[in-house]
Amino acid sequence: MSSRLAAFAVFTGALAVSILTGCWNDERKGSHLGAEDSNPASQYEKAQRFSDTRSANYDLREAFKWMLKASEGGHASAQLSLAGMYERGEGIEKNDAEASRWLLRSAMNGNTIAQRYIGPKYYFGVGLPKDYVEAYAWFNIAAANSGVSGERQFRDDLERELTPIQVLRGQQRSAQLSREIQERGTAR
């Protein structure tokens, strides 16, 4: 059984037990099975429930708490969501540096959406130092991974602003980052 399928089976079983025992409506006390442990996927699911505006348990501070736990556990989608929470000031004070830090962690963990958004952070210096070579490297990764023509356009437009040496450094940095992302993915 694959680890994803096993995790789904555990989550489904925990969900059924929670509903049957009446724990499902008592989420604020952390009684939902699986979320209190160190399982980032369970923590991410709990964070999503607290951030759902349609939920009776809507609470951005609780959502932030669980999103942070899942992010610290290496959950790339949680890291992307946490970056958004910091960027918008949802459940926590707005903080561009923290938003960019979590966005970068998500991108390094292989999240292609985060990879698309980290380049502009470097280009404009939002929460990260302004660095056109690093921006080019991330635009290049996004162009390779996203399949969106706009990403190639961003990279090509920036390339026209850079010197040939900067473009070469950006390509080298892109290759280095791609190797690091690949290594992280195989280490899991």
JSON list of C-alpha atoms in Angstrom, two decimals:
[
{"chain": "A", "resi": 1, "resn": "MET", "atom": "CA", "xyz": [0.00, 0.00, 0.00]},
{"chain": "A", "resi": 2, "resn": "SER", "atom": "CA", "xyz": [1.43, 3.41, -0.93]},
{"chain": "A", "resi": 3, "resn": "SER", "atom": "CA", "xyz": [2.17, 5.85, 1.89]},
{"chain": "A", "resi": 4, "resn": "ARG", "atom": "CA", "xyz": [-0.44, 8.28, 0.51]},
{"chain": "A", "resi": 5, "resn": "LEU", "atom": "CA", "xyz": [-3.07, 5.56, 0.43]},
{"chain": "A", "resi": 6, "resn": "ALA", "atom": "CA", "xyz": [-2.10, 4.47, 3.94]},
{"chain": "A", "resi": 7, "resn": "ALA", "atom": "CA", "xyz": [-2.32, 8.05, 5.20]},
{"chain": "A", "resi": 8, "resn": "PHE", "atom": "CA", "xyz": [-5.72, 8.42, 3.55]},
{"chain": "A", "resi": 9, "resn": "ALA", "atom": "CA", "xyz": [-6.93, 5.20, 5.16]},
{"chain": "A", "resi": 10, "resn": "VAL", "atom": "CA", "xyz": [-5.76, 6.38, 8.59]},
{"chain": "A", "resi": 11, "resn": "PHE", "atom": "CA", "xyz": [-7.38, 9.79, 8.07]},
{"chain": "A", "resi": 12, "resn": "THR", "atom": "CA", "xyz": [-10.64, 8.24, 6.87]},
{"chain": "A", "resi": 13, "resn": "GLY", "atom": "CA", "xyz": [-10.69, 5.88, 9.86]},
{"chain": "A", "resi": 14, "resn": "ALA", "atom": "CA", "xyz": [-9.95, 8.73, 12.26]},
{"chain": "A", "resi": 15, "resn": "LEU", "atom": "CA", "xyz": [-12.66, 10.82, 10.65]},
{"chain": "A", "resi": 16, "resn": "ALA", "atom": "CA", "xyz": [-15.20, 8.03, 11.07]},
{"chain": "A", "resi": 17, "resn": "VAL", "atom": "CA", "xyz": [-14.23, 7.54, 14.73]},
{"chain": "A", "resi": 18, "resn": "SER", "atom": "CA", "xyz": [-14.41, 11.29, 15.31]},
{"chain": "A", "resi": 19, "resn": "ILE", "atom": "CA", "xyz": [-17.88, 11.53, 13.85]},
{"chain": "A", "resi": 20, "resn": "LEU", "atom": "CA", "xyz": [-19.12, 8.46, 15.70]},
{"chain": "A", "resi": 21, "resn": "THR", "atom": "CA", "xyz": [-17.75, 9.61, 19.06]},
{"chain": "A", "resi": 22, "resn": "GLY", "atom": "CA", "xyz": [-18.94, 13.19, 18.66]},
{"chain": "A", "resi": 23, "resn": "CYS", "atom": "CA", "xyz": [-15.40, 14.62, 18.64]},
{"chain": "A", "resi": 24, "resn": "TRP", "atom": "CA", "xyz": [-15.81, 16.19, 15.21]},
{"chain": "A", "resi": 25, "resn": "ASN", "atom": "CA", "xyz": [-17.64, 19.25, 16.59]},
{"chain": "A", "resi": 26, "resn": "ASP", "atom": "CA", "xyz": [-15.13, 19.71, 19.39]},
{"chain": "A", "resi": 27, "resn": "GLU", "atom": "CA", "xyz": [-12.17, 20.72, 17.20]},
{"chain": "A", "resi": 28, "resn": "ARG", "atom": "CA", "xyz": [-11.16, 23.75, 19.25]},
{"chain": "A", "resi": 29, "resn": "LYS", "atom": "CA", "xyz": [-10.02, 21.42, 22.00]},
{"chain": "A", "resi": 30, "resn": "GLY", "atom": "CA", "xyz": [-7.84, 19.55, 19.52]},
{"chain": "A", "resi": 31, "resn": "SER", "atom": "CA", "xyz": [-9.74, 16.29, 19.95]},
{"chain": "A", "resi": 32, "resn": "HIS", "atom": "CA", "xyz": [-9.77, 15.46, 16.24]},
{"chain": "A", "resi": 33, "resn": "LEU", "atom": "CA", "xyz": [-7.68, 12.32, 15.89]},
{"chain": "A", "resi": 34, "resn": "GLY", "atom": "CA", "xyz": [-4.46, 12.64, 13.93]},
{"chain": "A", "resi": 35, "resn": "ALA", "atom": "CA", "xyz": [-4.08, 16.41, 14.14]},
{"chain": "A", "resi": 36, "resn": "GLU", "atom": "CA", "xyz": [-2.42, 16.54, 17.55]},
{"chain": "A", "resi": 37, "resn": "ASP", "atom": "CA", "xyz": [0.31, 14.15, 16.45]},
{"chain": "A", "resi": 38, "resn": "SER", "atom": "CA", "xyz": [3.23, 15.03, 14.24]},
{"chain": "A", "resi": 39, "resn": "ASN", "atom": "CA", "xyz": [1.44, 14.19, 10.99]},
{"chain": "A", "resi": 40, "resn": "PRO", "atom": "CA", "xyz": [1.75, 17.33, 8.83]},
{"chain": "A", "resi": 41, "resn": "ALA", "atom": "CA", "xyz": [-0.99, 16.18, 6.44]},
{"chain": "A", "resi": 42, "resn": "SER", "atom": "CA", "xyz": [-3.48, 15.89, 9.32]},
{"chain": "A", "resi": 43, "resn": "GLN", "atom": "CA", "xyz": [-2.37, 19.24, 10.70]},
{"chain": "A", "resi": 44, "resn": "TYR", "atom": "CA", "xyz": [-2.82, 20.82, 7.27]},
{"chain": "A", "resi": 45, "resn": "GLU", "atom": "CA", "xyz": [-6.32, 19.39, 6.96]},
{"chain": "A", "resi": 46, "resn": "LYS", "atom": "CA", "xyz": [-7.22, 20.80, 10.36]},
{"chain": "A", "resi": 47, "resn": "ALA", "atom": "CA", "xyz": [-5.81, 24.22, 9.39]},
{"chain": "A", "resi": 48, "resn": "GLN", "atom": "CA", "xyz": [-7.92, 24.17, 6.24]},
{"chain": "A", "resi": 49, "resn": "ARG", "atom": "CA", "xyz": [-11.07, 23.46, 8.24]},
{"chain": "A", "resi": 50, "resn": "PHE", "atom": "CA", "xyz": [-10.39, 26.39, 10.55]},
{"chain": "A", "resi": 51, "resn": "SER", "atom": "CA", "xyz": [-9.72, 28.69, 7.58]},
{"chain": "A", "resi": 52, "resn": "ASP", "atom": "CA", "xyz": [-12.93, 27.72, 5.75]},
{"chain": "A", "resi": 53, "resn": "THR", "atom": "CA", "xyz": [-15.27, 30.73, 6.00]},
{"chain": "A", "resi": 54, "resn": "ARG", "atom": "CA", "xyz": [-18.26, 28.40, 5.58]},
{"chain": "A", "resi": 55, "resn": "SER", "atom": "CA", "xyz": [-17.31, 26.40, 8.67]},
{"chain": "A", "resi": 56, "resn": "ALA", "atom": "CA", "xyz": [-18.88, 26.92, 12.07]},
{"chain": "A", "resi": 57, "resn": "ASN", "atom": "CA", "xyz": [-15.34, 26.58, 13.41]},
{"chain": "A", "resi": 58, "resn": "TYR", "atom": "CA", "xyz": [-13.90, 29.42, 11.28]},
{"chain": "A", "resi": 59, "resn": "ASP", "atom": "CA", "xyz": [-11.00, 30.83, 13.28]},
{"chain": "A", "resi": 60, "resn": "LEU", "atom": "CA", "xyz": [-7.94, 32.27, 11.52]},
{"chain": "A", "resi": 61, "resn": "ARG", "atom": "CA", "xyz": [-5.78, 32.19, 14.65]},
{"chain": "A", "resi": 62, "resn": "GLU", "atom": "CA", "xyz": [-6.41, 28.45, 15.02]},
{"chain": "A", "resi": 63, "resn": "ALA", "atom": "CA", "xyz": [-5.89, 28.00, 11.28]},
{"chain": "A", "resi": 64, "resn": "PHE", "atom": "CA", "xyz": [-2.56, 29.80, 11.57]},
{"chain": "A", "resi": 65, "resn": "LYS", "atom": "CA", "xyz": [-1.51, 27.64, 14.54]},
{"chain": "A", "resi": 66, "resn": "TRP", "atom": "CA", "xyz": [-2.18, 24.40, 12.65]},
{"chain": "A", "resi": 67, "resn": "MET", "atom": "CA", "xyz": [-0.78, 25.71, 9.37]},
{"chain": "A", "resi": 68, "resn": "LEU", "atom": "CA", "xyz": [2.47, 26.59, 11.16]},
{"chain": "A", "resi": 69, "resn": "LYS", "atom": "CA", "xyz": [2.70, 23.09, 12.66]},
{"chain": "A", "resi": 70, "resn": "ALA", "atom": "CA", "xyz": [2.14, 21.46, 9.28]},
{"chain": "A", "resi": 71, "resn": "SER", "atom": "CA", "xyz": [4.63, 23.84, 7.66]},
{"chain": "A", "resi": 72, "resn": "GLU", "atom": "CA", "xyz": [7.28, 23.13, 10.24]},
{"chain": "A", "resi": 73, "resn": "GLY", "atom": "CA", "xyz": [6.71, 19.45, 9.45]},
{"chain": "A", "resi": 74, "resn": "GLY", "atom": "CA", "xyz": [7.67, 20.10, 5.83]},
{"chain": "A", "resi": 75, "resn": "HIS", "atom": "CA", "xyz": [4.22, 20.09, 4.18]},
{"chain": "A", "resi": 76, "resn": "ALA", "atom": "CA", "xyz": [4.83, 22.11, 0.99]},
{"chain": "A", "resi": 77, "resn": "SER", "atom": "CA", "xyz": [1.18, 23.11, 0.45]},
{"chain": "A", "resi": 78, "resn": "ALA", "atom": "CA", "xyz": [0.91, 24.21, 4.08]},
{"chain": "A", "resi": 79, "resn": "GLN", "atom": "CA", "xyz": [4.07, 26.28, 3.63]},
{"chain": "A", "resi": 80, "resn": "LEU", "atom": "CA", "xyz": [2.50, 27.97, 0.61]},
{"chain": "A", "resi": 81, "resn": "SER", "atom": "CA", "xyz": [-0.71, 28.64, 2.55]},
{"chain": "A", "resi": 82, "resn": "LEU", "atom": "CA", "xyz": [1.24, 29.94, 5.54]},
{"chain": "A", "resi": 83, "resn": "ALA", "atom": "CA", "xyz": [3.13, 32.31, 3.25]},
{"chain": "A", "resi": 84, "resn": "GLY", "atom": "CA", "xyz": [-0.23, 33.63, 2.05]},
{"chain": "A", "resi": 85, "resn": "MET", "atom": "CA", "xyz": [-1.45, 34.08, 5.62]},
{"chain": "A", "resi": 86, "resn": "TYR", "atom": "CA", "xyz": [1.66, 36.14, 6.47]},
{"chain": "A", "resi": 87, "resn": "GLU", "atom": "CA", "xyz": [1.34, 38.08, 3.23]},
{"chain": "A", "resi": 88, "resn": "ARG", "atom": "CA", "xyz": [-2.31, 39.01, 3.87]},
{"chain": "A", "resi": 89, "resn": "GLY", "atom": "CA", "xyz": [-2.12, 39.25, 7.67]},
{"chain": "A", "resi": 90, "resn": "GLU", "atom": "CA", "xyz": [-4.63, 36.45, 8.25]},
{"chain": "A", "resi": 91, "resn": "GLY", "atom": "CA", "xyz": [-4.47, 35.03, 11.75]},
{"chain": "A", "resi": 92, "resn": "ILE", "atom": "CA", "xyz": [-1.12, 36.73, 12.28]},
{"chain": "A", "resi": 93, "resn": "GLU", "atom": "CA", "xyz": [0.36, 40.17, 11.74]},
{"chain": "A", "resi": 94, "resn": "LYS", "atom": "CA", "xyz": [1.30, 40.86, 8.09]},
{"chain": "A", "resi": 95, "resn": "ASN", "atom": "CA", "xyz": [4.99, 40.15, 7.57]},
{"chain": "A", "resi": 96, "resn": "ASP", "atom": "CA", "xyz": [6.53, 40.15, 4.07]},
{"chain": "A", "resi": 97, "resn": "ALA", "atom": "CA", "xyz": [9.82, 38.64, 5.27]},
{"chain": "A", "resi": 98, "resn": "GLU", "atom": "CA", "xyz": [8.06, 35.65, 6.88]},
{"chain": "A", "resi": 99, "resn": "ALA", "atom": "CA", "xyz": [5.78, 35.30, 3.87]},
{"chain": "A", "resi": 100, "resn": "SER", "atom": "CA", "xyz": [8.77, 35.13, 1.57]},
{"chain": "A", "resi": 101, "resn": "ARG", "atom": "CA", "xyz": [10.66, 32.76, 3.86]},
{"chain": "A", "resi": 102, "resn": "TRP", "atom": "CA", "xyz": [7.79, 30.24, 3.86]},
{"chain": "A", "resi": 103, "resn": "LEU", "atom": "CA", "xyz": [7.20, 30.72, 0.14]},
{"chain": "A", "resi": 104, "resn": "LEU", "atom": "CA", "xyz": [10.85, 29.90, -0.49]},
{"chain": "A", "resi": 105, "resn": "ARG", "atom": "CA", "xyz": [10.65, 26.80, 1.72]},
{"chain": "A", "resi": 106, "resn": "SER", "atom": "CA", "xyz": [7.58, 25.64, -0.20]},
{"chain": "A", "resi": 107, "resn": "ALA", "atom": "CA", "xyz": [9.31, 26.25, -3.53]},
{"chain": "A", "resi": 108, "resn": "MET", "atom": "CA", "xyz": [12.38, 24.32, -2.36]},
{"chain": "A", "resi": 109, "resn": "ASN", "atom": "CA", "xyz": [10.07, 21.47, -1.33]},
{"chain": "A", "resi": 110, "resn": "GLY", "atom": "CA", "xyz": [8.86, 21.24, -4.92]},
{"chain": "A", "resi": 111, "resn": "ASN", "atom": "CA", "xyz": [5.61, 23.24, -4.83]},
{"chain": "A", "resi": 112, "resn": "THR", "atom": "CA", "xyz": [5.31, 24.54, -8.39]},
{"chain": "A", "resi": 113, "resn": "ILE", "atom": "CA", "xyz": [2.90, 27.31, -7.40]},
{"chain": "A", "resi": 114, "resn": "ALA", "atom": "CA", "xyz": [5.43, 28.64, -4.89]},
{"chain": "A", "resi": 115, "resn": "GLN", "atom": "CA", "xyz": [8.12, 28.35, -7.56]},
{"chain": "A", "resi": 116, "resn": "ARG", "atom": "CA", "xyz": [6.05, 30.67, -9.75]},
{"chain": "A", "resi": 117, "resn": "TYR", "atom": "CA", "xyz": [5.74, 33.34, -7.03]},
{"chain": "A", "resi": 118, "resn": "ILE", "atom": "CA", "xyz": [9.24, 33.41, -5.55]},
{"chain": "A", "resi": 119, "resn": "GLY", "atom": "CA", "xyz": [10.84, 34.98, -8.66]},
{"chain": "A", "resi": 120, "resn": "PRO", "atom": "CA", "xyz": [8.82, 38.22, -8.38]},
{"chain": "A", "resi": 121, "resn": "LYS", "atom": "CA", "xyz": [9.70, 38.41, -4.66]},
{"chain": "A", "resi": 122, "resn": "TYR", "atom": "CA", "xyz": [13.39, 38.50, -5.58]},
{"chain": "A", "resi": 123, "resn": "TYR", "atom": "CA", "xyz": [12.80, 40.77, -8.57]},
{"chain": "A", "resi": 124, "resn": "PHE", "atom": "CA", "xyz": [10.95, 43.43, -6.55]},
{"chain": "A", "resi": 125, "resn": "GLY", "atom": "CA", "xyz": [12.73, 42.83, -3.25]},
{"chain": "A", "resi": 126, "resn": "VAL", "atom": "CA", "xyz": [9.54, 42.02, -1.32]},
{"chain": "A", "resi": 127, "resn": "GLY", "atom": "CA", "xyz": [10.51, 40.21, 1.87]},
{"chain": "A", "resi": 128, "resn": "LEU", "atom": "CA", "xyz": [13.77, 39.13, 0.25]},
{"chain": "A", "resi": 129, "resn": "PRO", "atom": "CA", "xyz": [16.76, 41.08, -0.99]},
{"chain": "A", "resi": 130, "resn": "LYS", "atom": "CA", "xyz": [16.32, 42.44, -4.52]},
{"chain": "A", "resi": 131, "resn": "ASP", "atom": "CA", "xyz": [18.36, 40.02, -6.63]},
{"chain": "A", "resi": 132, "resn": "TYR", "atom": "CA", "xyz": [17.83, 39.82, -10.38]},
{"chain": "A", "resi": 133, "resn": "VAL", "atom": "CA", "xyz": [20.04, 36.75, -10.82]},
{"chain": "A", "resi": 134, "resn": "GLU", "atom": "CA", "xyz": [18.08, 34.83, -8.18]},
{"chain": "A", "resi": 135, "resn": "ALA", "atom": "CA", "xyz": [14.82, 36.08, -9.71]},
{"chain": "A", "resi": 136, "resn": "TYR", "atom": "CA", "xyz": [15.98, 34.85, -13.12]},
{"chain": "A", "resi": 137, "resn": "ALA", "atom": "CA", "xyz": [16.85, 31.44, -11.65]},
{"chain": "A", "resi": 138, "resn": "TRP", "atom": "CA", "xyz": [13.36, 31.07, -10.17]},
{"chain": "A", "resi": 139, "resn": "PHE", "atom": "CA", "xyz": [11.65, 32.36, -13.33]},
{"chain": "A", "resi": 140, "resn": "ASN", "atom": "CA", "xyz": [13.64, 29.73, -15.21]},
{"chain": "A", "resi": 141, "resn": "ILE", "atom": "CA", "xyz": [12.53, 26.97, -12.81]},
{"chain": "A", "resi": 142, "resn": "ALA", "atom": "CA", "xyz": [8.93, 28.14, -13.02]},
{"chain": "A", "resi": 143, "resn": "ALA", "atom": "CA", "xyz": [9.09, 28.19, -16.82]},
{"chain": "A", "resi": 144, "resn": "ALA", "atom": "CA", "xyz": [10.38, 24.62, -16.82]},
{"chain": "A", "resi": 145, "resn": "ASN", "atom": "CA", "xyz": [7.89, 23.30, -14.25]},
{"chain": "A", "resi": 146, "resn": "SER", "atom": "CA", "xyz": [4.65, 25.19, -14.73]},
{"chain": "A", "resi": 147, "resn": "GLY", "atom": "CA", "xyz": [3.92, 24.84, -18.41]},
{"chain": "A", "resi": 148, "resn": "VAL", "atom": "CA", "xyz": [2.49, 28.38, -18.34]},
{"chain": "A", "resi": 149, "resn": "SER", "atom": "CA", "xyz": [3.74, 30.54, -21.21]},
{"chain": "A", "resi": 150, "resn": "GLY", "atom": "CA", "xyz": [3.67, 33.63, -18.98]},
{"chain": "A", "resi": 151, "resn": "GLU", "atom": "CA", "xyz": [6.49, 32.20, -16.90]},
{"chain": "A", "resi": 152, "resn": "ARG", "atom": "CA", "xyz": [8.72, 31.92, -19.95]},
{"chain": "A", "resi": 153, "resn": "GLN", "atom": "CA", "xyz": [7.80, 35.49, -20.86]},
{"chain": "A", "resi": 154, "resn": "PHE", "atom": "CA", "xyz": [8.84, 36.77, -17.41]},
{"chain": "A", "resi": 155, "resn": "ARG", "atom": "CA", "xyz": [12.15, 34.94, -17.73]},
{"chain": "A", "resi": 156, "resn": "ASP", "atom": "CA", "xyz": [12.75, 36.18, -21.27]},
{"chain": "A", "resi": 157, "resn": "ASP", "atom": "CA", "xyz": [11.87, 39.78, -20.37]},
{"chain": "A", "resi": 158, "resn": "LEU", "atom": "CA", "xyz": [14.26, 39.72, -17.43]},
{"chain": "A", "resi": 159, "resn": "GLU", "atom": "CA", "xyz": [16.96, 38.13, -19.57]},
{"chain": "A", "resi": 160, "resn": "ARG", "atom": "CA", "xyz": [16.91, 41.22, -21.79]},
{"chain": "A", "resi": 161, "resn": "GLU", "atom": "CA", "xyz": [17.63, 43.38, -18.72]},
{"chain": "A", "resi": 162, "resn": "LEU", "atom": "CA", "xyz": [20.61, 41.31, -17.57]},
{"chain": "A", "resi": 163, "resn": "THR", "atom": "CA", "xyz": [24.18, 41.16, -18.76]},
{"chain": "A", "resi": 164, "resn": "PRO", "atom": "CA", "xyz": [25.36, 37.91, -20.38]},
{"chain": "A", "resi": 165, "resn": "ILE", "atom": "CA", "xyz": [27.32, 37.10, -17.20]},
{"chain": "A", "resi": 166, "resn": "GLN", "atom": "CA", "xyz": [24.21, 37.60, -15.06]},
{"chain": "A", "resi": 167, "resn": "VAL", "atom": "CA", "xyz": [22.19, 35.33, -17.37]},
{"chain": "A", "resi": 168, "resn": "LEU", "atom": "CA", "xyz": [24.89, 32.66, -17.12]},
{"chain": "A", "resi": 169, "resn": "ARG", "atom": "CA", "xyz": [24.93, 32.96, -13.31]},
{"chain": "A", "resi": 170, "resn": "GLY", "atom": "CA", "xyz": [21.12, 32.75, -13.28]},
{"chain": "A", "resi": 171, "resn": "GLN", "atom": "CA", "xyz": [21.19, 29.60, -15.41]},
{"chain": "A", "resi": 172, "resn": "GLN", "atom": "CA", "xyz": [23.82, 28.06, -13.16]},
{"chain": "A", "resi": 173, "resn": "ARG", "atom": "CA", "xyz": [21.84, 28.98, -10.06]},
{"chain": "A", "resi": 174, "resn": "SER", "atom": "CA", "xyz": [18.69, 27.54, -11.62]},
{"chain": "A", "resi": 175, "resn": "ALA", "atom": "CA", "xyz": [20.48, 24.24, -12.26]},
{"chain": "A", "resi": 176, "resn": "GLN", "atom": "CA", "xyz": [21.79, 24.20, -8.69]},
{"chain": "A", "resi": 177, "resn": "LEU", "atom": "CA", "xyz": [18.35, 24.92, -7.22]},
{"chain": "A", "resi": 178, "resn": "SER", "atom": "CA", "xyz": [16.76, 22.28, -9.44]},
{"chain": "A", "resi": 179, "resn": "ARG", "atom": "CA", "xyz": [19.25, 19.68, -8.17]},
{"chain": "A", "resi": 180, "resn": "GLU", "atom": "CA", "xyz": [18.55, 20.69, -4.55]},
{"chain": "A", "resi": 181, "resn": "ILE", "atom": "CA", "xyz": [14.79, 20.46, -5.11]},
{"chain": "A", "resi": 182, "resn": "GLN", "atom": "CA", "xyz": [15.21, 17.05, -6.75]},
{"chain": "A", "resi": 183, "resn": "GLU", "atom": "CA", "xyz": [17.39, 15.81, -3.88]},
{"chain": "A", "resi": 184, "resn": "ARG", "atom": "CA", "xyz": [14.82, 16.94, -1.32]},
{"chain": "A", "resi": 185, "resn": "GLY", "atom": "CA", "xyz": [12.10, 15.12, -3.23]},
{"chain": "A", "resi": 186, "resn": "THR", "atom": "CA", "xyz": [14.03, 11.86, -3.34]},
{"chain": "A", "resi": 187, "resn": "ALA", "atom": "CA", "xyz": [15.01, 12.13, 0.34]},
{"chain": "A", "resi": 188, "resn": "ARG", "atom": "CA", "xyz": [11.35, 11.94, 1.42]}
]
